[in-house]
Amino acid sequence: MSIVVVEYDKKWPDDFLRIKTELQKVLTMPCQVQHVGSTSIPGMKAKPIIDIDVGLNNWADFEAVIKDLAEIGYKHEGDRGIKGREAFGRNGTVHNEILDTIDHHLYVCSVDNEEYKRHILFRDYLKSHAENSGQI
């Protein structure tokens, strides 16, 4: 398996917003939908896949999230070996022009989860040090 890394694409923030809008149509509980990963850093080369973390304010809402995301064609895939970060993939049962055409990874975490905090801190650090983003 090869990994493709490409030059920064100015459409990535818009792609994220389009996906976020679709997610927010079904996620009715208090949560933060965050663009994380290398595509969230202006100017940085990246795999052309939008990484999204949904941070839940109340982890007790997680079972409702599984049901809500299933309504728009996502399947819960477990933590994939990273405790507290739950992965979701498209299951092909519900067609959505945006969600099916923009490559993305979707994870759900508690806002107090260390993995979630690390993603946000790392993204924010790189954004605040943009002069170095092309060197990573």
CSV table of N, CA and C in Angstrom, one decimal:
chain,number,residue,atom,x,y,z
A,1,MET,N,0.8,-1.2,0.0
A,1,MET,CA,0.0,0.0,0.0
A,1,MET,C,0.9,1.2,0.0
A,2,SER,N,0.6,2.2,-0.9
A,2,SER,CA,1.4,3.4,-1.0
A,2,SER,C,0.6,4.5,-0.4
A,3,ILE,N,1.3,5.5,0.1
A,3,ILE,CA,0.6,6.7,0.7
A,3,ILE,C,1.0,7.9,-0.3
A,4,VAL,N,-0.1,8.6,-0.7
A,4,VAL,CA,0.1,9.7,-1.6
A,4,VAL,C,0.0,11.0,-0.8
A,5,VAL,N,1.0,11.8,-1.0
A,5,VAL,CA,1.1,13.1,-0.4
A,5,VAL,C,1.1,14.1,-1.5
A,6,VAL,N,0.2,15.2,-1.4
A,6,VAL,CA,0.1,16.2,-2.4
A,6,VAL,C,0.3,17.6,-1.8
A,7,GLU,N,0.5,18.5,-2.7
A,7,GLU,CA,0.6,19.9,-2.3
A,7,GLU,C,-0.7,20.3,-1.7
A,8,TYR,N,-0.7,21.3,-0.8
A,8,TYR,CA,-1.9,21.9,-0.2
A,8,TYR,C,-2.9,22.3,-1.2
A,9,ASP,N,-4.2,21.9,-0.9
A,9,ASP,CA,-5.3,22.3,-1.8
A,9,ASP,C,-6.2,23.2,-1.1
A,10,LYS,N,-6.3,24.4,-1.7
A,10,LYS,CA,-7.2,25.5,-1.0
A,10,LYS,C,-8.6,25.1,-0.9
A,11,LYS,N,-9.1,24.0,-1.5
A,11,LYS,CA,-10.4,23.6,-1.4
A,11,LYS,C,-10.7,22.7,-0.1
A,12,TRP,N,-9.6,22.3,0.5
A,12,TRP,CA,-9.8,21.4,1.7
A,12,TRP,C,-10.6,22.1,2.8
A,13,PRO,N,-10.4,23.3,3.2
A,13,PRO,CA,-11.3,23.9,4.2
A,13,PRO,C,-12.8,23.9,3.8
A,14,ASP,N,-13.1,24.2,2.5
A,14,ASP,CA,-14.4,24.2,2.0
A,14,ASP,C,-15.0,22.7,2.0
A,15,ASP,N,-14.2,21.8,1.7
A,15,ASP,CA,-14.6,20.4,1.7
A,15,ASP,C,-15.0,20.0,3.2
A,16,PHE,N,-14.1,20.4,4.1
A,16,PHE,CA,-14.5,20.1,5.5
A,16,PHE,C,-15.8,20.8,5.9
A,17,LEU,N,-16.0,22.0,5.5
A,17,LEU,CA,-17.3,22.7,5.9
A,17,LEU,C,-18.5,22.0,5.3
A,18,ARG,N,-18.3,21.5,4.1
A,18,ARG,CA,-19.4,20.8,3.4
A,18,ARG,C,-19.8,19.5,4.2
A,19,ILE,N,-18.7,18.8,4.6
A,19,ILE,CA,-19.0,17.6,5.4
A,19,ILE,C,-19.6,17.9,6.8
A,20,LYS,N,-19.0,18.9,7.4
A,20,LYS,CA,-19.5,19.4,8.7
A,20,LYS,C,-21.0,19.7,8.7
A,21,THR,N,-21.4,20.4,7.6
A,21,THR,CA,-22.8,20.7,7.5
A,21,THR,C,-23.7,19.5,7.4
A,22,GLU,N,-23.2,18.5,6.7
A,22,GLU,CA,-24.0,17.2,6.6
A,22,GLU,C,-24.1,16.5,8.0
A,23,LEU,N,-22.9,16.5,8.7
A,23,LEU,CA,-22.9,15.9,10.0
A,23,LEU,C,-23.8,16.6,11.0
A,24,GLN,N,-23.8,17.9,10.9
A,24,GLN,CA,-24.6,18.7,11.9
A,24,GLN,C,-26.1,18.6,11.6
A,25,LYS,N,-26.5,18.1,10.4
A,25,LYS,CA,-27.9,17.9,10.2
A,25,LYS,C,-28.5,16.8,11.1
A,26,VAL,N,-27.6,15.8,11.5
A,26,VAL,CA,-28.1,14.7,12.3
A,26,VAL,C,-27.6,14.7,13.7
A,27,LEU,N,-26.5,15.4,14.0
A,27,LEU,CA,-25.9,15.4,15.3
A,27,LEU,C,-26.6,16.5,16.1
A,28,THR,N,-27.5,16.1,16.9
A,28,THR,CA,-28.3,17.1,17.7
A,28,THR,C,-27.8,17.4,19.1
A,29,MET,N,-26.9,16.5,19.5
A,29,MET,CA,-26.3,16.7,20.9
A,29,MET,C,-25.2,17.7,20.8
A,30,PRO,N,-24.9,18.3,22.0
A,30,PRO,CA,-23.7,19.3,22.0
A,30,PRO,C,-22.4,18.6,21.7
A,31,CYS,N,-21.8,19.1,20.6
A,31,CYS,CA,-20.5,18.5,20.2
A,31,CYS,C,-19.7,19.6,19.4
A,32,GLN,N,-18.5,19.3,19.2
A,32,GLN,CA,-17.6,20.1,18.4
A,32,GLN,C,-17.1,19.3,17.2
A,33,VAL,N,-17.4,19.8,16.0
A,33,VAL,CA,-16.9,19.1,14.8
A,33,VAL,C,-15.7,19.9,14.3
A,34,GLN,N,-14.5,19.2,14.4
A,34,GLN,CA,-13.2,19.8,14.1
A,34,GLN,C,-12.5,19.2,12.9
A,35,HIS,N,-11.9,20.1,12.1
A,35,HIS,CA,-11.1,19.7,11.0
A,35,HIS,C,-9.7,19.5,11.6
A,36,VAL,N,-9.2,18.3,11.6
A,36,VAL,CA,-7.8,18.1,12.2
A,36,VAL,C,-7.0,17.4,11.1
A,37,GLY,N,-5.7,17.1,11.5
A,37,GLY,CA,-4.9,16.4,10.5
A,37,GLY,C,-4.2,17.4,9.6
A,38,SER,N,-3.4,16.9,8.7
A,38,SER,CA,-2.6,17.8,7.8
A,38,SER,C,-3.4,18.6,6.8
A,39,THR,N,-4.5,18.2,6.4
A,39,THR,CA,-5.3,19.0,5.5
A,39,THR,C,-5.9,20.2,6.1
A,40,SER,N,-5.8,20.3,7.5
A,40,SER,CA,-6.3,21.5,8.2
A,40,SER,C,-5.3,22.6,8.3
A,41,ILE,N,-4.0,22.3,7.9
A,41,ILE,CA,-2.9,23.2,8.0
A,41,ILE,C,-2.7,23.9,6.7
A,42,PRO,N,-3.0,25.2,6.6
A,42,PRO,CA,-2.7,25.9,5.3
A,42,PRO,C,-1.3,25.8,4.8
A,43,GLY,N,-1.1,25.4,3.6
A,43,GLY,CA,0.2,25.4,3.0
A,43,GLY,C,1.0,24.0,3.2
A,44,MET,N,0.4,23.2,4.0
A,44,MET,CA,1.1,21.9,4.3
A,44,MET,C,0.8,20.8,3.3
A,45,LYS,N,1.8,20.1,2.9
A,45,LYS,CA,1.6,18.9,2.0
A,45,LYS,C,0.8,17.9,2.9
A,46,ALA,N,0.0,17.1,2.2
A,46,ALA,CA,-0.9,16.2,3.0
A,46,ALA,C,-1.4,15.0,2.1
A,47,LYS,N,-1.9,14.0,2.8
A,47,LYS,CA,-2.7,13.0,2.1
A,47,LYS,C,-4.0,13.7,1.8
A,48,PRO,N,-4.6,13.5,0.7
A,48,PRO,CA,-5.8,14.3,0.3
A,48,PRO,C,-7.0,13.7,0.9
A,49,ILE,N,-7.0,13.5,2.2
A,49,ILE,CA,-8.1,13.0,3.0
A,49,ILE,C,-8.4,13.9,4.2
A,50,ILE,N,-9.7,14.3,4.3
A,50,ILE,CA,-10.0,15.3,5.3
A,50,ILE,C,-10.2,14.4,6.6
A,51,ASP,N,-9.5,14.8,7.7
A,51,ASP,CA,-9.7,14.1,9.0
A,51,ASP,C,-10.6,15.0,9.8
A,52,ILE,N,-11.6,14.3,10.4
A,52,ILE,CA,-12.6,15.0,11.2
A,52,ILE,C,-12.8,14.3,12.5
A,53,ASP,N,-12.7,15.1,13.6
A,53,ASP,CA,-13.0,14.7,14.9
A,53,ASP,C,-14.3,15.3,15.4
A,54,VAL,N,-15.2,14.5,15.9
A,54,VAL,CA,-16.4,15.0,16.6
A,54,VAL,C,-16.1,14.9,18.0
A,55,GLY,N,-16.0,16.0,18.7
A,55,GLY,CA,-15.8,15.9,20.2
A,55,GLY,C,-17.1,16.1,20.9
A,56,LEU,N,-17.5,15.0,21.7
A,56,LEU,CA,-18.7,15.0,22.4
A,56,LEU,C,-18.5,15.7,23.8
A,57,ASN,N,-19.4,16.6,24.1
A,57,ASN,CA,-19.4,17.2,25.4
A,57,ASN,C,-19.8,16.2,26.5
A,58,ASN,N,-20.6,15.3,26.2
A,58,ASN,CA,-21.1,14.3,27.1
A,58,ASN,C,-21.0,12.9,26.5
A,59,TRP,N,-20.1,12.1,27.0
A,59,TRP,CA,-19.8,10.8,26.4
A,59,TRP,C,-21.1,9.9,26.4
A,60,ALA,N,-22.0,10.2,27.3
A,60,ALA,CA,-23.2,9.4,27.4
A,60,ALA,C,-24.0,9.5,26.1
A,61,ASP,N,-23.7,10.5,25.3
A,61,ASP,CA,-24.4,10.7,24.0
A,61,ASP,C,-23.9,9.8,22.9
A,62,PHE,N,-22.8,9.0,23.2
A,62,PHE,CA,-22.2,8.2,22.1
A,62,PHE,C,-23.1,7.2,21.4
A,63,GLU,N,-24.0,6.5,22.2
A,63,GLU,CA,-24.9,5.6,21.5
A,63,GLU,C,-25.8,6.3,20.6
A,64,ALA,N,-26.3,7.5,21.0
A,64,ALA,CA,-27.1,8.3,20.1
A,64,ALA,C,-26.4,8.7,18.8
A,65,VAL,N,-25.1,9.0,19.0
A,65,VAL,CA,-24.3,9.4,17.8
A,65,VAL,C,-24.2,8.2,16.8
A,66,ILE,N,-24.0,7.0,17.3
A,66,ILE,CA,-23.9,5.8,16.4
A,66,ILE,C,-25.2,5.8,15.6
A,67,LYS,N,-26.4,5.9,16.2
A,67,LYS,CA,-27.7,5.9,15.5
A,67,LYS,C,-27.8,7.1,14.6
A,68,ASP,N,-27.4,8.2,15.0
A,68,ASP,CA,-27.6,9.4,14.2
A,68,ASP,C,-26.7,9.3,12.9
A,69,LEU,N,-25.5,8.9,13.1
A,69,LEU,CA,-24.6,8.7,11.9
A,69,LEU,C,-25.0,7.6,11.0
A,70,ALA,N,-25.6,6.6,11.5
A,70,ALA,CA,-26.2,5.5,10.7
A,70,ALA,C,-27.2,6.0,9.8
A,71,GLU,N,-28.0,7.0,10.2
A,71,GLU,CA,-29.0,7.6,9.3
A,71,GLU,C,-28.5,8.2,8.1
A,72,ILE,N,-27.2,8.6,8.1
A,72,ILE,CA,-26.6,9.2,6.9
A,72,ILE,C,-25.5,8.3,6.3
A,73,GLY,N,-25.6,7.0,6.7
A,73,GLY,CA,-24.7,6.1,6.0
A,73,GLY,C,-23.4,5.8,6.6
A,74,TYR,N,-23.2,6.0,7.9
A,74,TYR,CA,-22.0,5.6,8.6
A,74,TYR,C,-22.1,4.4,9.4
A,75,LYS,N,-21.1,3.6,9.5
A,75,LYS,CA,-21.0,2.5,10.4
A,75,LYS,C,-19.9,2.6,11.4
A,76,HIS,N,-20.2,2.3,12.7
A,76,HIS,CA,-19.2,2.4,13.7
A,76,HIS,C,-18.3,1.2,13.5
A,77,GLU,N,-17.0,1.5,13.5
A,77,GLU,CA,-15.9,0.6,13.3
A,77,GLU,C,-15.0,0.3,14.5
A,78,GLY,N,-15.4,0.7,15.7
A,78,GLY,CA,-14.6,0.5,16.9
A,78,GLY,C,-13.5,1.5,17.0
A,79,ASP,N,-12.6,1.3,17.9
A,79,ASP,CA,-11.6,2.3,18.2
A,79,ASP,C,-10.3,2.0,17.3
A,80,ARG,N,-10.3,1.0,16.5
A,80,ARG,CA,-9.1,0.7,15.7
A,80,ARG,C,-7.8,0.7,16.5
A,81,GLY,N,-7.8,0.3,17.7
A,81,GLY,CA,-6.6,0.3,18.5
A,81,GLY,C,-6.2,1.6,19.2
A,82,ILE,N,-7.0,2.6,19.1
A,82,ILE,CA,-6.7,3.9,19.8
A,82,ILE,C,-7.9,4.1,20.8
A,83,LYS,N,-7.6,3.8,22.0
A,83,LYS,CA,-8.6,3.9,23.1
A,83,LYS,C,-9.2,5.3,23.1
A,84,GLY,N,-10.6,5.3,23.1
A,84,GLY,CA,-11.3,6.6,23.3
A,84,GLY,C,-11.5,7.4,22.0
A,85,ARG,N,-11.0,6.8,20.9
A,85,ARG,CA,-11.3,7.5,19.6
A,85,ARG,C,-12.0,6.5,18.7
A,86,GLU,N,-13.3,6.7,18.5
A,86,GLU,CA,-14.1,5.7,17.8
A,86,GLU,C,-14.2,6.1,16.3
A,87,ALA,N,-13.9,5.2,15.4
A,87,ALA,CA,-13.9,5.4,14.0
A,87,ALA,C,-15.3,5.1,13.3
A,88,PHE,N,-15.6,5.8,12.3
A,88,PHE,CA,-16.8,5.6,11.5
A,88,PHE,C,-16.4,5.6,10.0
A,89,GLY,N,-17.0,4.7,9.3
A,89,GLY,CA,-16.8,4.6,7.9
A,89,GLY,C,-18.1,4.6,7.1
A,90,ARG,N,-18.1,4.9,5.9
A,90,ARG,CA,-19.3,4.9,5.0
A,90,ARG,C,-19.6,3.5,4.8
A,91,ASN,N,-20.9,3.1,4.9
A,91,ASN,CA,-21.3,1.8,4.7
A,91,ASN,C,-22.0,1.5,3.4
A,92,GLY,N,-22.2,2.5,2.6
A,92,GLY,CA,-22.8,2.3,1.3
A,92,GLY,C,-24.3,2.1,1.2
A,93,THR,N,-25.0,2.2,2.4
A,93,THR,CA,-26.4,2.0,2.4
A,93,THR,C,-27.2,3.3,2.2
A,94,VAL,N,-26.6,4.4,2.4
A,94,VAL,CA,-27.3,5.7,2.3
A,94,VAL,C,-26.4,6.6,1.4
A,95,HIS,N,-26.9,7.0,0.2
A,95,HIS,CA,-26.1,7.8,-0.7
A,95,HIS,C,-26.2,9.3,-0.3
A,96,ASN,N,-25.1,9.9,-0.3
A,96,ASN,CA,-25.0,11.3,0.0
A,96,ASN,C,-23.9,11.9,-0.9
A,97,GLU,N,-24.3,12.8,-1.8
A,97,GLU,CA,-23.3,13.3,-2.8
A,97,GLU,C,-22.1,13.9,-2.1
A,98,ILE,N,-22.2,14.6,-1.0
A,98,ILE,CA,-21.0,15.2,-0.4
A,98,ILE,C,-20.2,14.1,0.3
A,99,LEU,N,-20.9,13.4,1.2
A,99,LEU,CA,-20.1,12.4,2.0
A,99,LEU,C,-19.5,11.2,1.2
A,100,ASP,N,-20.1,10.9,0.1
A,100,ASP,CA,-19.6,9.9,-0.8
A,100,ASP,C,-18.6,10.3,-1.8
A,101,THR,N,-18.4,11.6,-1.9
A,101,THR,CA,-17.4,12.1,-3.0
A,101,THR,C,-16.2,12.8,-2.4
A,102,ILE,N,-16.2,13.2,-1.1
A,102,ILE,CA,-15.1,13.8,-0.5
A,102,ILE,C,-14.4,12.8,0.4
A,103,ASP,N,-13.2,12.4,0.1
A,103,ASP,CA,-12.5,11.4,0.9
A,103,ASP,C,-12.3,12.0,2.3
A,104,HIS,N,-12.7,11.3,3.3
A,104,HIS,CA,-12.5,11.8,4.7
A,104,HIS,C,-12.5,10.6,5.7
A,105,HIS,N,-11.9,10.9,6.8
A,105,HIS,CA,-12.0,9.9,8.0
A,105,HIS,C,-12.8,10.6,9.1
A,106,LEU,N,-13.6,9.9,9.7
A,106,LEU,CA,-14.5,10.4,10.8
A,106,LEU,C,-14.2,9.7,12.1
A,107,TYR,N,-13.9,10.4,13.1
A,107,TYR,CA,-13.7,9.9,14.5
A,107,TYR,C,-14.6,10.6,15.5
A,108,VAL,N,-15.0,9.9,16.5
A,108,VAL,CA,-15.8,10.5,17.6
A,108,VAL,C,-15.0,10.3,18.9
A,109,CYS,N,-14.8,11.3,19.6
A,109,CYS,CA,-14.1,11.3,20.9
A,109,CYS,C,-14.9,12.1,21.9
A,110,SER,N,-14.6,11.9,23.2
A,110,SER,CA,-15.0,12.9,24.2
A,110,SER,C,-14.1,14.1,24.2
A,111,VAL,N,-14.6,15.3,24.4
A,111,VAL,CA,-13.8,16.5,24.4
A,111,VAL,C,-12.7,16.4,25.5
A,112,ASP,N,-12.8,15.6,26.5
A,112,ASP,CA,-11.8,15.5,27.5
A,112,ASP,C,-10.8,14.3,27.2
A,113,ASN,N,-11.0,13.7,26.1
A,113,ASN,CA,-10.1,12.5,25.7
A,113,ASN,C,-8.7,13.1,25.3
A,114,GLU,N,-7.7,12.4,25.7
A,114,GLU,CA,-6.3,12.8,25.4
A,114,GLU,C,-6.0,12.9,23.9
A,115,GLU,N,-6.5,11.9,23.2
A,115,GLU,CA,-6.3,11.8,21.7
A,115,GLU,C,-6.9,13.1,21.0
A,116,TYR,N,-8.1,13.4,21.4
A,116,TYR,CA,-8.8,14.6,20.9
A,116,TYR,C,-8.1,15.8,21.2
A,117,LYS,N,-7.7,16.0,22.5
A,117,LYS,CA,-6.9,17.2,22.9
A,117,LYS,C,-5.6,17.3,22.1
A,118,ARG,N,-4.9,16.2,21.9
A,118,ARG,CA,-3.7,16.1,21.1
A,118,ARG,C,-3.9,16.6,19.7
A,119,HIS,N,-4.9,16.1,19.1
A,119,HIS,CA,-5.2,16.5,17.7
A,119,HIS,C,-5.4,18.0,17.6
A,120,ILE,N,-6.2,18.6,18.5
A,120,ILE,CA,-6.5,20.0,18.5
A,120,ILE,C,-5.3,20.8,18.8
A,121,LEU,N,-4.5,20.5,19.8
A,121,LEU,CA,-3.3,21.2,20.2
A,121,LEU,C,-2.3,21.2,19.0
A,122,PHE,N,-2.1,20.0,18.4
A,122,PHE,CA,-1.1,19.8,17.3
A,122,PHE,C,-1.6,20.7,16.1
A,123,ARG,N,-2.8,20.6,15.8
A,123,ARG,CA,-3.3,21.5,14.7
A,123,ARG,C,-3.1,23.0,14.9
A,124,ASP,N,-3.5,23.4,16.1
A,124,ASP,CA,-3.4,24.8,16.5
A,124,ASP,C,-2.0,25.3,16.5
A,125,TYR,N,-1.1,24.4,17.0
A,125,TYR,CA,0.4,24.8,17.0
A,125,TYR,C,0.9,25.0,15.6
A,126,LEU,N,0.6,24.0,14.7
A,126,LEU,CA,1.1,24.1,13.3
A,126,LEU,C,0.5,25.4,12.6
A,127,LYS,N,-0.8,25.6,12.9
A,127,LYS,CA,-1.4,26.8,12.3
A,127,LYS,C,-0.8,28.1,12.8
A,128,SER,N,-0.4,28.1,14.0
A,128,SER,CA,0.2,29.3,14.6
A,128,SER,C,1.7,29.5,14.2
A,129,HIS,N,2.3,28.4,13.6
A,129,HIS,CA,3.6,28.4,13.1
A,129,HIS,C,3.7,28.1,11.7
A,130,ALA,N,2.8,28.7,10.9
A,130,ALA,CA,2.6,28.4,9.5
A,130,ALA,C,3.8,28.5,8.7
A,131,GLU,N,4.8,29.3,9.1
A,131,GLU,CA,6.0,29.5,8.3
A,131,GLU,C,6.8,28.2,8.2
A,132,ASN,N,6.5,27.2,9.1
A,132,ASN,CA,7.2,26.0,9.1
A,132,ASN,C,6.4,24.8,8.5
A,133,SER,N,5.1,25.1,8.1
A,133,SER,CA,4.2,24.0,7.7
A,133,SER,C,4.7,23.4,6.4
A,134,GLY,N,5.4,24.1,5.5
A,134,GLY,CA,5.9,23.5,4.3
A,134,GLY,C,7.1,22.6,4.5
A,135,GLN,N,7.7,22.7,5.6
A,135,GLN,CA,8.9,21.9,5.9
A,135,GLN,C,8.6,20.6,6.6
A,136,ILE,N,7.3,20.3,6.9
A,136,ILE,CA,7.0,19.1,7.7
A,136,ILE,C,6.7,18.0,6.7
